């Protein structure tokens, strides 16, 4: 299980290097027609998330800074594993490396 940290404000978290702070989308507990879904169907985390903050990037082998491939506000596709959980009040956020993010969703 990933380590968990608790903070009072999300502004207190500034990602370093190639880390990306994301907030996963919450699973719907009710369908569009008004049917309530059981909790067993909504406990699996959704693979989509919104980028909250990004680090400046990480140096490559030559020492040049390589910026992250996403920016704050982007929608991304995440793997089903990994990331470090951060809790702010009742909200959960995750820190991933830029290379762990599977795709950027453009609509």
Short mmCIF file of N, CA, C and O in Angstrom, two decimals:
data_model
loop_
_atom_site.label_atom_id
_atom_site.label_comp_id
_atom_site.label_asym_id
_atom_site.label_seq_id
_atom_site.Cartn_x
_atom_site.Cartn_y
_atom_site.Cartn_z
N UNK A 1 0.85 -1.18 0.00
CA UNK A 1 0.00 0.00 0.00
C UNK A 1 0.89 1.23 0.00
O UNK A 1 1.93 1.28 0.64
N UNK A 2 0.48 2.27 -0.73
CA UNK A 2 1.26 3.50 -0.84
C UNK A 2 1.22 4.27 0.47
O UNK A 2 0.29 4.19 1.24
N UNK A 3 2.27 5.04 0.69
CA UNK A 3 2.34 5.88 1.89
C UNK A 3 1.27 6.96 1.81
O UNK A 3 0.88 7.39 0.73
N UNK A 4 0.78 7.40 2.96
CA UNK A 4 -0.26 8.43 2.98
C UNK A 4 0.21 9.59 3.83
O UNK A 4 0.77 9.41 4.90
N UNK A 5 -0.01 10.79 3.35
CA UNK A 5 0.32 12.01 4.08
C UNK A 5 -0.95 12.86 4.17
O UNK A 5 -1.83 12.77 3.34
N UNK A 6 -1.03 13.70 5.21
CA UNK A 6 -2.19 14.56 5.39
C UNK A 6 -1.73 16.01 5.52
O UNK A 6 -0.81 16.30 6.27
N UNK A 7 -2.38 16.92 4.78
CA UNK A 7 -2.05 18.34 4.79
C UNK A 7 -3.32 19.15 5.00
O UNK A 7 -4.41 18.69 4.72
N UNK A 8 -3.18 20.39 5.45
CA UNK A 8 -4.34 21.26 5.67
C UNK A 8 -4.78 21.95 4.38
O UNK A 8 -5.93 22.27 4.21
N UNK A 9 -3.84 22.24 3.47
CA UNK A 9 -4.16 22.93 2.23
C UNK A 9 -3.39 22.31 1.08
O UNK A 9 -2.21 21.96 1.22
N UNK A 10 -4.03 22.16 -0.07
CA UNK A 10 -3.36 21.58 -1.24
C UNK A 10 -2.26 22.51 -1.76
O UNK A 10 -1.32 22.08 -2.39
N UNK A 11 -2.37 23.81 -1.45
CA UNK A 11 -1.33 24.76 -1.86
C UNK A 11 -0.01 24.51 -1.15
O UNK A 11 1.03 25.00 -1.57
N UNK A 12 -0.05 23.74 -0.06
CA UNK A 12 1.17 23.40 0.67
C UNK A 12 2.00 22.35 -0.06
O UNK A 12 3.17 22.15 0.26
N UNK A 13 1.42 21.70 -1.06
CA UNK A 13 2.10 20.63 -1.79
C UNK A 13 2.63 21.17 -3.11
O UNK A 13 1.85 21.54 -3.99
N UNK A 14 3.94 21.22 -3.26
CA UNK A 14 4.59 21.68 -4.49
C UNK A 14 5.42 20.51 -5.02
O UNK A 14 6.42 20.14 -4.42
N UNK A 15 4.99 19.89 -6.14
CA UNK A 15 5.74 18.75 -6.67
C UNK A 15 7.16 19.14 -7.08
O UNK A 15 7.40 20.25 -7.57
N UNK A 16 8.09 18.22 -6.87
CA UNK A 16 9.47 18.42 -7.26
C UNK A 16 9.81 17.55 -8.47
O UNK A 16 9.13 16.56 -8.75
N UNK A 17 10.87 17.93 -9.18
CA UNK A 17 11.38 17.19 -10.34
C UNK A 17 10.26 16.89 -11.33
O UNK A 17 9.57 17.78 -11.76
N UNK A 18 10.08 15.62 -11.68
CA UNK A 18 9.09 15.25 -12.69
C UNK A 18 7.81 14.69 -12.07
O UNK A 18 7.09 13.94 -12.68
N UNK A 19 7.51 15.12 -10.84
CA UNK A 19 6.30 14.63 -10.16
C UNK A 19 5.08 15.44 -10.61
O UNK A 19 5.17 16.63 -10.91
N UNK A 20 3.93 14.76 -10.64
CA UNK A 20 2.67 15.36 -11.06
C UNK A 20 1.64 15.08 -9.98
O UNK A 20 1.43 13.93 -9.59
N UNK A 21 0.99 16.13 -9.48
CA UNK A 21 -0.06 16.00 -8.48
C UNK A 21 -1.39 15.95 -9.20
O UNK A 21 -1.71 16.84 -9.98
N UNK A 22 -2.17 14.87 -8.97
CA UNK A 22 -3.45 14.69 -9.65
C UNK A 22 -4.56 14.40 -8.65
O UNK A 22 -4.31 13.97 -7.52
N UNK A 23 -5.78 14.64 -9.09
CA UNK A 23 -6.96 14.25 -8.31
C UNK A 23 -7.79 13.34 -9.21
O UNK A 23 -8.22 13.74 -10.30
N UNK A 24 -7.97 12.09 -8.77
CA UNK A 24 -8.74 11.13 -9.55
C UNK A 24 -10.21 11.54 -9.62
O UNK A 24 -10.74 12.14 -8.70
N UNK A 25 -10.85 11.20 -10.74
CA UNK A 25 -12.29 11.41 -10.86
C UNK A 25 -12.99 10.46 -9.91
O UNK A 25 -12.56 9.33 -9.72
N UNK A 26 -14.08 10.91 -9.34
CA UNK A 26 -14.85 10.07 -8.43
C UNK A 26 -15.87 9.27 -9.23
O UNK A 26 -16.48 9.78 -10.17
N UNK A 27 -16.05 8.03 -8.83
CA UNK A 27 -17.03 7.18 -9.49
C UNK A 27 -18.43 7.66 -9.14
O UNK A 27 -18.70 8.09 -8.01
N UNK A 28 -19.32 7.62 -10.11
CA UNK A 28 -20.70 8.03 -9.89
C UNK A 28 -21.40 7.00 -9.00
O UNK A 28 -21.21 5.80 -9.17
N UNK A 29 -22.18 7.47 -8.06
CA UNK A 29 -22.92 6.56 -7.19
C UNK A 29 -24.37 6.42 -7.65
O UNK A 29 -25.11 5.64 -7.10
N UNK A 30 -24.74 7.19 -8.68
CA UNK A 30 -26.10 7.17 -9.20
C UNK A 30 -26.04 7.30 -10.71
O UNK A 30 -25.29 8.12 -11.25
N UNK A 31 -26.81 6.51 -11.43
CA UNK A 31 -26.83 6.59 -12.88
C UNK A 31 -27.66 7.78 -13.34
O UNK A 31 -28.36 8.40 -12.54
N UNK A 32 -27.62 8.08 -14.63
CA UNK A 32 -28.38 9.20 -15.18
C UNK A 32 -29.89 9.00 -15.03
O UNK A 32 -30.65 9.95 -14.96
N UNK A 33 -30.32 7.74 -14.96
CA UNK A 33 -31.74 7.46 -14.81
C UNK A 33 -32.19 7.40 -13.36
O UNK A 33 -33.35 7.16 -13.07
N UNK A 34 -31.25 7.61 -12.41
CA UNK A 34 -31.60 7.67 -11.00
C UNK A 34 -31.39 6.40 -10.21
O UNK A 34 -31.76 6.32 -9.05
N UNK A 35 -30.79 5.38 -10.82
CA UNK A 35 -30.53 4.13 -10.12
C UNK A 35 -29.26 4.26 -9.30
O UNK A 35 -28.22 4.68 -9.83
N UNK A 36 -29.33 3.94 -8.01
CA UNK A 36 -28.15 3.99 -7.16
C UNK A 36 -27.30 2.75 -7.36
O UNK A 36 -27.82 1.63 -7.38
N UNK A 37 -25.99 2.95 -7.50
CA UNK A 37 -25.07 1.84 -7.70
C UNK A 37 -24.58 1.32 -6.36
O UNK A 37 -24.37 2.10 -5.43
N UNK A 38 -24.35 0.01 -6.23
CA UNK A 38 -23.83 -0.53 -4.97
C UNK A 38 -22.40 -0.06 -4.73
O UNK A 38 -21.66 0.24 -5.67
N UNK A 39 -22.00 0.01 -3.47
CA UNK A 39 -20.65 0.49 -3.15
C UNK A 39 -19.58 -0.41 -3.73
O UNK A 39 -18.49 0.06 -4.04
N UNK A 40 -19.85 -1.69 -3.93
CA UNK A 40 -18.86 -2.59 -4.51
C UNK A 40 -18.55 -2.21 -5.96
O UNK A 40 -17.46 -2.47 -6.46
N UNK A 41 -19.49 -1.58 -6.63
CA UNK A 41 -19.28 -1.16 -8.02
C UNK A 41 -18.57 0.18 -8.11
O UNK A 41 -18.08 0.55 -9.17
N UNK A 42 -18.50 0.93 -7.02
CA UNK A 42 -17.91 2.27 -7.06
C UNK A 42 -16.61 2.39 -6.26
O UNK A 42 -16.08 3.48 -6.13
N UNK A 43 -16.10 1.28 -5.72
CA UNK A 43 -14.88 1.36 -4.91
C UNK A 43 -13.62 1.33 -5.76
O UNK A 43 -12.58 1.80 -5.32
N UNK A 44 -13.68 0.80 -6.96
CA UNK A 44 -12.52 0.75 -7.85
C UNK A 44 -12.20 2.17 -8.32
O UNK A 44 -13.07 2.85 -8.86
N UNK A 45 -10.95 2.66 -8.14
CA UNK A 45 -10.65 4.03 -8.59
C UNK A 45 -10.69 4.14 -10.11
O UNK A 45 -10.28 3.22 -10.82
N UNK A 46 -11.22 5.24 -10.59
CA UNK A 46 -11.26 5.48 -12.03
C UNK A 46 -9.87 5.81 -12.54
O UNK A 46 -9.08 6.44 -11.83
N UNK A 47 -9.56 5.43 -13.78
CA UNK A 47 -8.22 5.68 -14.30
C UNK A 47 -7.99 7.11 -14.76
O UNK A 47 -6.88 7.48 -15.11
N UNK A 48 -9.03 7.94 -14.77
CA UNK A 48 -8.88 9.32 -15.21
C UNK A 48 -8.66 10.25 -14.02
O UNK A 48 -9.15 10.00 -12.93
N UNK A 49 -7.91 11.34 -14.27
CA UNK A 49 -7.63 12.31 -13.22
C UNK A 49 -7.41 13.68 -13.84
O UNK A 49 -7.15 13.80 -15.04
N UNK A 50 -7.49 14.69 -13.00
CA UNK A 50 -7.18 16.06 -13.39
C UNK A 50 -5.85 16.44 -12.76
O UNK A 50 -5.63 16.19 -11.58
N UNK A 51 -4.96 17.04 -13.55
CA UNK A 51 -3.67 17.48 -13.05
C UNK A 51 -3.87 18.75 -12.24
O UNK A 51 -4.46 19.72 -12.71
N UNK A 52 -3.38 18.75 -11.00
CA UNK A 52 -3.50 19.90 -10.11
C UNK A 52 -2.25 20.77 -10.16
O UNK A 52 -2.33 21.98 -10.25
N UNK A 53 -1.08 20.12 -10.11
CA UNK A 53 0.20 20.85 -10.14
C UNK A 53 1.27 19.93 -10.70
O UNK A 53 1.16 18.71 -10.62
N UNK A 54 2.31 20.51 -11.28
CA UNK A 54 3.42 19.74 -11.83
C UNK A 54 4.75 20.32 -11.35
O UNK A 54 4.84 21.52 -11.06
N UNK A 55 5.75 19.47 -11.29
CA UNK A 55 7.09 19.91 -10.97
C UNK A 55 7.75 20.51 -12.21
O UNK A 55 7.21 20.42 -13.32
N UNK A 56 8.92 21.10 -12.06
CA UNK A 56 9.60 21.75 -13.18
C UNK A 56 10.18 20.78 -14.20
O UNK A 56 10.48 21.17 -15.32
N UNK A 57 10.35 19.54 -13.84
CA UNK A 57 10.96 18.55 -14.73
C UNK A 57 12.17 17.92 -14.06
O UNK A 57 12.51 18.27 -12.92
N UNK A 58 12.81 17.01 -14.77
CA UNK A 58 13.97 16.31 -14.22
C UNK A 58 15.13 16.42 -15.20
O UNK A 58 14.92 16.47 -16.41
N UNK A 59 16.37 16.43 -14.68
CA UNK A 59 17.52 16.50 -15.58
C UNK A 59 17.73 15.16 -16.29
O UNK A 59 17.51 14.10 -15.72
N UNK A 60 18.15 15.23 -17.57
CA UNK A 60 18.48 14.01 -18.30
C UNK A 60 19.95 13.66 -18.06
O UNK A 60 20.62 14.27 -17.23
N UNK A 61 20.48 12.70 -18.80
CA UNK A 61 21.86 12.23 -18.59
C UNK A 61 22.89 13.32 -18.88
O UNK A 61 23.97 13.32 -18.31
N UNK A 62 22.54 14.26 -19.75
CA UNK A 62 23.46 15.36 -20.08
C UNK A 62 23.32 16.52 -19.11
O UNK A 62 24.04 17.51 -19.22
N UNK A 63 22.37 16.44 -18.18
CA UNK A 63 22.18 17.49 -17.20
C UNK A 63 21.20 18.57 -17.63
O UNK A 63 20.98 19.53 -16.90
N UNK A 64 20.60 18.42 -18.80
CA UNK A 64 19.62 19.40 -19.28
C UNK A 64 18.25 19.09 -18.67
O UNK A 64 17.86 17.93 -18.55
N UNK A 65 17.51 20.12 -18.30
CA UNK A 65 16.20 19.96 -17.69
C UNK A 65 15.17 19.56 -18.74
O UNK A 65 15.00 20.25 -19.74
N UNK A 66 14.50 18.44 -18.52
CA UNK A 66 13.43 17.97 -19.40
C UNK A 66 12.10 18.28 -18.71
O UNK A 66 11.82 17.73 -17.65
N UNK A 67 11.29 19.18 -19.27
CA UNK A 67 10.03 19.56 -18.60
C UNK A 67 9.03 18.41 -18.62
O UNK A 67 9.12 17.49 -19.43
N UNK A 68 8.05 18.49 -17.72
CA UNK A 68 7.00 17.47 -17.68
C UNK A 68 6.13 17.60 -18.93
O UNK A 68 6.04 18.67 -19.54
N UNK A 69 5.47 16.52 -19.30
CA UNK A 69 4.67 16.51 -20.53
C UNK A 69 3.22 16.96 -20.33
O UNK A 69 2.47 17.05 -21.29
N UNK A 70 2.84 17.22 -19.08
CA UNK A 70 1.47 17.69 -18.79
C UNK A 70 1.55 18.99 -18.01
O UNK A 70 2.59 19.34 -17.47
N UNK A 71 0.42 19.69 -17.96
CA UNK A 71 0.36 20.94 -17.19
C UNK A 71 -0.90 20.93 -16.33
O UNK A 71 -1.80 20.11 -16.54
N UNK A 72 -0.99 21.83 -15.39
CA UNK A 72 -2.15 21.93 -14.51
C UNK A 72 -3.41 22.12 -15.34
O UNK A 72 -3.42 22.89 -16.29
N UNK A 73 -4.45 21.39 -15.00
CA UNK A 73 -5.72 21.47 -15.71
C UNK A 73 -5.92 20.37 -16.73
O UNK A 73 -7.04 20.14 -17.18
N UNK A 74 -4.86 19.67 -17.15
CA UNK A 74 -4.98 18.59 -18.12
C UNK A 74 -5.72 17.40 -17.52
O UNK A 74 -5.64 17.14 -16.32
N UNK A 75 -6.44 16.67 -18.37
CA UNK A 75 -7.03 15.39 -17.98
C UNK A 75 -6.08 14.30 -18.44
O UNK A 75 -5.61 14.33 -19.58
N UNK A 76 -5.81 13.34 -17.56
CA UNK A 76 -4.85 12.29 -17.87
C UNK A 76 -5.42 10.92 -17.55
O UNK A 76 -6.36 10.78 -16.77
N UNK A 77 -4.80 9.91 -18.15
CA UNK A 77 -5.14 8.52 -17.91
C UNK A 77 -4.04 7.92 -17.05
O UNK A 77 -2.86 8.03 -17.40
N UNK A 78 -4.41 7.31 -15.92
CA UNK A 78 -3.45 6.80 -14.96
C UNK A 78 -3.41 5.27 -14.96
O UNK A 78 -4.41 4.63 -15.31
N UNK A 79 -2.29 4.69 -14.53
CA UNK A 79 -2.26 3.23 -14.36
C UNK A 79 -3.12 2.84 -13.16
O UNK A 79 -3.45 3.67 -12.32
N UNK A 80 -3.47 1.58 -13.07
CA UNK A 80 -4.29 1.11 -11.97
C UNK A 80 -3.53 0.94 -10.67
O UNK A 80 -4.09 0.63 -9.64
N UNK A 81 -2.23 1.15 -10.68
CA UNK A 81 -1.37 0.98 -9.51
C UNK A 81 -0.47 2.19 -9.37
O UNK A 81 -0.38 3.01 -10.27
N UNK A 82 0.20 2.30 -8.25
CA UNK A 82 1.23 3.32 -8.05
C UNK A 82 0.68 4.64 -7.55
O UNK A 82 -0.50 4.79 -7.26
N UNK A 83 1.57 5.59 -7.45
CA UNK A 83 1.23 6.91 -6.94
C UNK A 83 1.25 6.94 -5.43
O UNK A 83 1.01 5.93 -4.76
N UNK A 84 1.60 8.08 -4.88
CA UNK A 84 1.58 8.27 -3.43
C UNK A 84 0.36 9.10 -3.07
O UNK A 84 0.15 10.18 -3.62
N UNK A 85 -0.43 8.61 -2.14
CA UNK A 85 -1.67 9.27 -1.75
C UNK A 85 -1.40 10.41 -0.79
O UNK A 85 -0.59 10.30 0.13
N UNK A 86 -2.10 11.53 -1.02
CA UNK A 86 -2.03 12.70 -0.14
C UNK A 86 -3.48 13.06 0.20
O UNK A 86 -4.31 13.15 -0.70
N UNK A 87 -3.77 13.27 1.46
CA UNK A 87 -5.13 13.60 1.87
C UNK A 87 -5.17 15.04 2.39
O UNK A 87 -4.37 15.42 3.23
N UNK A 88 -6.08 15.82 1.85
CA UNK A 88 -6.30 17.20 2.28
C UNK A 88 -7.76 17.29 2.69
O UNK A 88 -8.65 17.28 1.83
N UNK A 89 -8.02 17.36 3.98
CA UNK A 89 -9.39 17.31 4.47
C UNK A 89 -9.99 15.97 4.11
O UNK A 89 -9.45 14.93 4.45
N UNK A 90 -11.08 15.98 3.36
CA UNK A 90 -11.72 14.74 2.90
C UNK A 90 -11.31 14.39 1.47
O UNK A 90 -11.67 13.32 0.98
N UNK A 91 -10.58 15.27 0.79
CA UNK A 91 -10.18 15.06 -0.60
C UNK A 91 -8.88 14.25 -0.67
O UNK A 91 -7.98 14.43 0.13
N UNK A 92 -8.81 13.36 -1.68
CA UNK A 92 -7.60 12.57 -1.90
C UNK A 92 -6.93 13.00 -3.19
O UNK A 92 -7.58 13.21 -4.22
N UNK A 93 -5.62 13.13 -3.14
CA UNK A 93 -4.80 13.47 -4.29
C UNK A 93 -3.69 12.43 -4.39
O UNK A 93 -3.41 11.71 -3.43
N UNK A 94 -3.03 12.37 -5.55
CA UNK A 94 -1.96 11.40 -5.75
C UNK A 94 -0.79 12.08 -6.46
O UNK A 94 -0.98 12.95 -7.31
N UNK A 95 0.41 11.65 -6.10
CA UNK A 95 1.63 12.10 -6.78
C UNK A 95 2.14 10.96 -7.65
O UNK A 95 2.37 9.85 -7.16
N UNK A 96 2.29 11.22 -8.93
CA UNK A 96 2.85 10.27 -9.88
C UNK A 96 4.06 10.88 -10.55
O UNK A 96 4.17 12.10 -10.65
N UNK A 97 4.96 10.04 -11.03
CA UNK A 97 6.03 10.52 -11.90
C UNK A 97 5.42 10.79 -13.27
O UNK A 97 4.47 10.13 -13.68
N UNK A 98 5.97 11.75 -13.98
CA UNK A 98 5.49 12.09 -15.31
C UNK A 98 5.51 10.86 -16.23
O UNK A 98 4.60 10.64 -17.01
N UNK A 99 6.54 10.03 -16.10
CA UNK A 99 6.68 8.85 -16.97
C UNK A 99 5.64 7.77 -16.66
O UNK A 99 5.42 6.88 -17.46
N UNK A 100 4.99 7.81 -15.48
CA UNK A 100 3.98 6.81 -15.12
C UNK A 100 2.62 7.14 -15.73
O UNK A 100 1.75 6.26 -15.79
N UNK A 101 2.39 8.37 -16.13
CA UNK A 101 1.11 8.77 -16.71
C UNK A 101 1.01 8.15 -18.09
O UNK A 101 1.91 8.27 -18.91
N UNK A 102 -0.12 7.48 -18.34
CA UNK A 102 -0.28 6.71 -19.57
C UNK A 102 -0.62 7.58 -20.78
O UNK A 102 -0.13 7.33 -21.88
N UNK A 103 -1.48 8.59 -20.60
CA UNK A 103 -1.90 9.40 -21.74
C UNK A 103 -2.51 10.70 -21.26
O UNK A 103 -2.97 10.81 -20.13
N UNK A 104 -2.51 11.68 -22.16
CA UNK A 104 -3.21 12.94 -21.93
C UNK A 104 -4.51 12.86 -22.73
O UNK A 104 -4.50 12.47 -23.89
N UNK A 105 -5.64 13.19 -22.10
CA UNK A 105 -6.93 13.10 -22.76
C UNK A 105 -7.28 14.47 -23.35
O UNK A 105 -7.35 15.46 -22.61
N UNK A 106 -7.47 14.51 -24.66
CA UNK A 106 -7.79 15.77 -25.33
C UNK A 106 -9.18 15.65 -25.94
O UNK A 106 -9.44 14.78 -26.75
N UNK A 107 -10.06 16.53 -25.52
CA UNK A 107 -11.43 16.53 -26.07
C UNK A 107 -11.80 17.92 -26.52
O UNK A 107 -11.38 18.89 -26.03
#
